[in-house]
Amino acid sequence: MKPASHWRGLADTLPRPSGHFIDGAYVQTGGETIEIIDPAHGSALSRTPDAGADIVDHAVGIASARCGEGIWSRCSPRARGEVLWKLADLIEAEAERFAVLESLCAGKPIRDTVMGEIPQAVAALRFFAELPDKLRGETTASDASVLHYVLRQPLGVVGAIVPWNFPINMAIWKAAPALAAGNSVVLKPAEQTPWTALLLAELFVRAGGPAGVFNVVLGRGDTAGQALATDPRVAKIAFTGSTRVGRLIHFYVSQSTLKAVALECGGKSPQIVMDDVADMEAAVDAAVFGAFGNAGQVCNAGSRLILHEAIHDAFMERFSEKIRDIRMGDPFDPDVTMGPLISGAAQKRVLEMIRLGRQEGARLAAGGERATELNGYFVAPTVFADADSSMAIAREEIFGPVVTVLRVSDAAEAVRVANASCYGLAAAIWSRDLDAVHRMAAAIEAGVVWVNCFDAGDMTQPFGGWKESGKGWDKGVDALMSYTQPKSVWIALGARP
Ligand code: NAP
Ligand code: MG
């Protein structure tokens, strides 16, 4: 990794895109603006426009017109794939810019953006770039007097609303399959992290994508987001964010047309470590990464650690040692492994949950405070031990570096505790008992189950939540299919010659 001075220098000098990106160009608007804050220092970075309903209306109008013209939706599928592949090349060529902008406004450690987020974004794009000409419909077995086939066609305009925790990846997980399938896109990034989404749309045009097919509007959720979700010309809303807003999206959508809706929402994912765990060290590493990676601001964070009583104490001892290796600080320092929370409000909310955990009687085994030696919105890695499932810290998504440890005595209890949640996004099981693992994996209520690993997989793996964690799938071929609609064509054949 290059030194902090290199990254800081880039952060101070690289141009930051500004304005909405509509019809292939940056658009400035007057009126309200949103301040972009550096969460590592609490200082202002710049301002972006705050779209009212009129800008969203304009962007959707452009996207909708492009659908009508067929300039993208009816162009050769391979040509669509080539544009997306070129887009991935362009991001790769500007990887440092993407990494720095992402670290600057989201407070992510530069090592995570350089080695994780940006290469993952490129890989995600390439996965979808390879798919357009693999998309197939089907012919069905029908009577000799009939030819019946099912076409897979684009939906039209897709509205994507994404959060700030993995800005470029969340944007790509929605926009790439939607574009690959021939749709037009209007994307609303989170107000805190607009830059890489704008660059993505700008580079799409530079890669040969037609202007107006991929647009980005900046603005707050309750204005721009709501306008997008209620616009009758939008055929689908693809949302990633909190369960609270996911419910609102459902409500808005039901108020306009019967548009499709996919929701990737919150989680409270369990990591279960059984008494026969084969590699305790790997499980401890996964527990640290799962709880404190991205400062715990991860939808599938392993925020509940469910430990078998036989290994509980040994595990906790090693876990506590490893937590001491976490280095908080300036995200541009390549040795820093944990950055700040996204905002002062997030920091306040997390500290309030910690206060509640103490009040409920869980044992604070590590952290519990803001890291006062640093100016930004930092909270120290926090561990609550001896908790039970009735406590708020075991039930609610904290979305910060706080892990709740629960003790169990067998596999059945582990599954019961894992399922004692309104969420069902992901889970992990650490055990070498194949029978038990299969039974537990089948019984756990979650969209994704990892065995003897955590947060593993690649773009081939469909990712989505059960229960209050959402509906629909990101990643995988399933994601591509979800941006198409079937059309059933039934042809009565004439009488035989
Ligand atoms: P959030 O508050 O729900 O916001 C997500 C997006 O929705 C933002 O762009 C936000 O815009 C917008 N929004 C807010 N209120 C809205 C409204 N009334 N109508 C329409 N849009 C609205 O979530 P967040 O704090 O950014 O992100 C954290 C959450 O995302 C966590 O719950 C996490 O678990 C979840 N998440 C889930 C996944 C997954 O794949 N399941 C992945 C990542 C994150 P503004 O913020 O700009 O107002
Ligand atoms: Mg927000």
Short mmCIF file of N, CA and C in Angstrom, two decimals, residues 290-366:
data_model
loop_
_atom_site.label_atom_id
_atom_site.label_comp_id
_atom_site.label_asym_id
_atom_site.label_seq_id
_atom_site.Cartn_x
_atom_site.Cartn_y
_atom_site.Cartn_z
N GLY A 290 -16.55 -9.91 11.03
CA GLY A 290 -18.01 -9.84 10.91
C GLY A 290 -18.61 -8.73 11.77
N ALA A 291 -18.04 -8.52 12.94
CA ALA A 291 -18.61 -7.52 13.85
C ALA A 291 -18.08 -6.12 13.57
N PHE A 292 -16.81 -6.02 13.18
CA PHE A 292 -16.17 -4.69 13.15
C PHE A 292 -15.72 -4.24 11.76
N GLY A 293 -15.81 -5.11 10.77
CA GLY A 293 -15.51 -4.69 9.39
C GLY A 293 -16.43 -3.53 9.03
N ASN A 294 -15.87 -2.53 8.34
CA ASN A 294 -16.64 -1.33 7.97
C ASN A 294 -17.32 -0.71 9.20
N ALA A 295 -16.63 -0.82 10.35
CA ALA A 295 -17.14 -0.31 11.63
C ALA A 295 -18.54 -0.84 11.95
N GLY A 296 -18.78 -2.09 11.52
CA GLY A 296 -20.06 -2.73 11.81
C GLY A 296 -21.21 -2.22 10.97
N GLN A 297 -20.91 -1.34 10.02
CA GLN A 297 -21.97 -0.76 9.17
C GLN A 297 -22.15 -1.64 7.94
N VAL A 298 -22.59 -2.85 8.18
CA VAL A 298 -22.74 -3.84 7.12
C VAL A 298 -24.09 -4.52 7.34
N CYS A 299 -24.87 -4.66 6.26
CA CYS A 299 -26.20 -5.25 6.41
C CYS A 299 -26.10 -6.66 7.00
N ASN A 300 -25.11 -7.43 6.53
CA ASN A 300 -24.99 -8.80 7.03
C ASN A 300 -23.90 -8.92 8.11
N ALA A 301 -23.64 -7.84 8.82
CA ALA A 301 -22.65 -7.90 9.91
C ALA A 301 -22.98 -9.06 10.84
N GLY A 302 -21.95 -9.75 11.30
CA GLY A 302 -22.18 -10.85 12.26
C GLY A 302 -22.34 -10.24 13.65
N SER A 303 -23.45 -9.59 13.85
CA SER A 303 -23.63 -8.76 15.06
C SER A 303 -24.13 -9.56 16.25
N ARG A 304 -24.50 -10.83 16.01
CA ARG A 304 -24.81 -11.73 17.15
C ARG A 304 -23.85 -12.91 17.09
N LEU A 305 -23.10 -13.07 18.14
CA LEU A 305 -22.15 -14.17 18.23
C LEU A 305 -22.78 -15.21 19.16
N ILE A 306 -23.08 -16.39 18.60
CA ILE A 306 -23.75 -17.42 19.40
C ILE A 306 -22.72 -18.51 19.67
N LEU A 307 -22.28 -18.60 20.91
CA LEU A 307 -21.16 -19.49 21.25
C LEU A 307 -21.62 -20.69 22.07
N HIS A 308 -21.17 -21.88 21.66
CA HIS A 308 -21.43 -23.07 22.48
C HIS A 308 -20.70 -22.92 23.81
N GLU A 309 -21.36 -23.33 24.90
CA GLU A 309 -20.79 -23.09 26.23
C GLU A 309 -19.41 -23.74 26.42
N ALA A 310 -19.19 -24.88 25.70
CA ALA A 310 -17.91 -25.59 25.91
C ALA A 310 -16.71 -24.79 25.38
N ILE A 311 -16.93 -23.95 24.38
CA ILE A 311 -15.79 -23.17 23.84
C ILE A 311 -15.91 -21.69 24.19
N HIS A 312 -16.97 -21.32 24.87
CA HIS A 312 -17.28 -19.92 25.12
C HIS A 312 -16.09 -19.13 25.68
N ASP A 313 -15.52 -19.62 26.78
CA ASP A 313 -14.50 -18.82 27.47
C ASP A 313 -13.21 -18.73 26.65
N ALA A 314 -12.83 -19.87 26.06
CA ALA A 314 -11.60 -19.86 25.26
C ALA A 314 -11.77 -18.93 24.05
N PHE A 315 -12.95 -18.99 23.45
CA PHE A 315 -13.22 -18.16 22.28
C PHE A 315 -13.16 -16.68 22.67
N MET A 316 -13.82 -16.35 23.77
CA MET A 316 -13.89 -14.94 24.19
C MET A 316 -12.50 -14.38 24.51
N GLU A 317 -11.67 -15.24 25.08
CA GLU A 317 -10.33 -14.78 25.43
C GLU A 317 -9.56 -14.38 24.15
N ARG A 318 -9.62 -15.28 23.17
CA ARG A 318 -8.91 -15.03 21.91
C ARG A 318 -9.53 -13.85 21.15
N PHE A 319 -10.86 -13.79 21.18
CA PHE A 319 -11.61 -12.71 20.52
C PHE A 319 -11.18 -11.36 21.10
N SER A 320 -11.11 -11.26 22.42
CA SER A 320 -10.73 -10.00 23.07
C SER A 320 -9.32 -9.60 22.69
N GLU A 321 -8.42 -10.59 22.60
CA GLU A 321 -7.03 -10.28 22.21
C GLU A 321 -6.99 -9.68 20.80
N LYS A 322 -7.75 -10.32 19.90
CA LYS A 322 -7.72 -9.88 18.50
C LYS A 322 -8.33 -8.49 18.33
N ILE A 323 -9.33 -8.20 19.15
CA ILE A 323 -9.97 -6.88 19.04
C ILE A 323 -8.97 -5.77 19.36
N ARG A 324 -8.05 -6.10 20.25
CA ARG A 324 -7.03 -5.09 20.60
C ARG A 324 -6.12 -4.75 19.42
N ASP A 325 -6.11 -5.62 18.39
CA ASP A 325 -5.29 -5.32 17.20
C ASP A 325 -5.97 -4.34 16.23
N ILE A 326 -7.26 -4.09 16.44
CA ILE A 326 -7.97 -3.18 15.52
C ILE A 326 -7.39 -1.79 15.69
N ARG A 327 -7.07 -1.15 14.54
CA ARG A 327 -6.52 0.20 14.63
C ARG A 327 -7.50 1.21 14.07
N MET A 328 -7.99 2.08 14.94
CA MET A 328 -8.90 3.13 14.50
C MET A 328 -8.09 4.38 14.16
N GLY A 329 -8.60 5.17 13.23
CA GLY A 329 -7.90 6.42 12.94
C GLY A 329 -8.21 6.94 11.56
N ASP A 330 -7.32 7.79 11.06
CA ASP A 330 -7.49 8.44 9.76
C ASP A 330 -7.64 7.38 8.67
N PRO A 331 -8.75 7.38 7.95
CA PRO A 331 -8.96 6.36 6.92
C PRO A 331 -7.87 6.32 5.86
N PHE A 332 -7.13 7.42 5.68
CA PHE A 332 -6.08 7.43 4.65
C PHE A 332 -4.76 6.84 5.13
N ASP A 333 -4.68 6.48 6.39
CA ASP A 333 -3.51 5.78 6.91
C ASP A 333 -3.68 4.29 6.55
N PRO A 334 -2.76 3.74 5.73
CA PRO A 334 -2.96 2.35 5.28
C PRO A 334 -2.95 1.31 6.40
N ASP A 335 -2.47 1.69 7.58
CA ASP A 335 -2.48 0.73 8.69
C ASP A 335 -3.79 0.75 9.48
N VAL A 336 -4.64 1.72 9.18
CA VAL A 336 -5.91 1.81 9.92
C VAL A 336 -6.88 0.75 9.41
N THR A 337 -7.50 0.03 10.35
CA THR A 337 -8.42 -1.03 9.95
C THR A 337 -9.87 -0.71 10.29
N MET A 338 -10.10 0.34 11.06
CA MET A 338 -11.50 0.72 11.35
C MET A 338 -11.66 2.22 11.33
N GLY A 339 -12.60 2.68 10.53
CA GLY A 339 -12.85 4.11 10.40
C GLY A 339 -13.99 4.55 11.31
N PRO A 340 -14.49 5.76 11.08
CA PRO A 340 -15.58 6.29 11.89
C PRO A 340 -16.94 5.77 11.43
N LEU A 341 -17.97 6.10 12.17
CA LEU A 341 -19.33 5.89 11.69
C LEU A 341 -19.64 7.01 10.69
N ILE A 342 -20.72 6.84 9.96
CA ILE A 342 -20.98 7.74 8.84
C ILE A 342 -21.31 9.17 9.27
N SER A 343 -21.87 9.34 10.47
CA SER A 343 -22.33 10.69 10.83
C SER A 343 -22.40 10.84 12.35
N GLY A 344 -22.52 12.09 12.78
CA GLY A 344 -22.70 12.36 14.20
C GLY A 344 -23.99 11.71 14.71
N ALA A 345 -25.02 11.72 13.87
CA ALA A 345 -26.30 11.12 14.28
C ALA A 345 -26.14 9.61 14.49
N ALA A 346 -25.37 8.98 13.60
CA ALA A 346 -25.14 7.53 13.72
C ALA A 346 -24.36 7.24 15.01
N GLN A 347 -23.36 8.06 15.28
CA GLN A 347 -22.56 7.87 16.49
C GLN A 347 -23.45 7.98 17.74
N LYS A 348 -24.32 8.96 17.72
CA LYS A 348 -25.21 9.18 18.87
C LYS A 348 -26.16 7.97 19.07
N ARG A 349 -26.68 7.49 17.93
CA ARG A 349 -27.61 6.36 17.99
C ARG A 349 -26.91 5.10 18.53
N VAL A 350 -25.69 4.87 18.07
CA VAL A 350 -24.95 3.68 18.51
C VAL A 350 -24.62 3.80 20.01
N LEU A 351 -24.21 4.98 20.44
CA LEU A 351 -23.89 5.15 21.87
C LEU A 351 -25.13 4.98 22.73
N GLU A 352 -26.27 5.37 22.20
CA GLU A 352 -27.53 5.19 22.93
C GLU A 352 -27.87 3.70 23.07
N MET A 353 -27.61 2.92 22.01
CA MET A 353 -27.84 1.47 22.08
C MET A 353 -26.89 0.85 23.11
N ILE A 354 -25.67 1.36 23.19
CA ILE A 354 -24.70 0.83 24.15
C ILE A 354 -25.19 1.13 25.58
N ARG A 355 -25.71 2.32 25.76
CA ARG A 355 -26.24 2.69 27.09
C ARG A 355 -27.38 1.73 27.46
N LEU A 356 -28.22 1.44 26.46
CA LEU A 356 -29.36 0.55 26.69
C LEU A 356 -28.88 -0.86 27.05
N GLY A 357 -27.83 -1.32 26.36
CA GLY A 357 -27.28 -2.65 26.63
C GLY A 357 -26.81 -2.77 28.08
N ARG A 358 -26.15 -1.70 28.53
CA ARG A 358 -25.69 -1.70 29.93
C ARG A 358 -26.87 -1.73 30.89
N GLN A 359 -27.85 -0.90 30.56
CA GLN A 359 -29.03 -0.79 31.43
C GLN A 359 -29.79 -2.11 31.49
N GLU A 360 -29.79 -2.85 30.37
CA GLU A 360 -30.52 -4.13 30.33
C GLU A 360 -29.77 -5.23 31.07
N GLY A 361 -28.52 -4.97 31.44
CA GLY A 361 -27.79 -5.94 32.26
C GLY A 361 -26.82 -6.82 31.52
N ALA A 362 -26.56 -6.54 30.23
CA ALA A 362 -25.52 -7.31 29.54
C ALA A 362 -24.16 -6.85 30.08
N ARG A 363 -23.17 -7.73 30.01
CA ARG A 363 -21.84 -7.40 30.54
C ARG A 363 -20.98 -6.79 29.43
N LEU A 364 -20.53 -5.56 29.66
CA LEU A 364 -19.69 -4.89 28.68
C LEU A 364 -18.29 -5.47 28.76
N ALA A 365 -17.90 -6.24 27.74
CA ALA A 365 -16.60 -6.92 27.79
C ALA A 365 -15.51 -6.15 27.06
N ALA A 366 -15.89 -5.18 26.22
CA ALA A 366 -14.89 -4.35 25.53
C ALA A 366 -15.56 -3.09 25.01
#
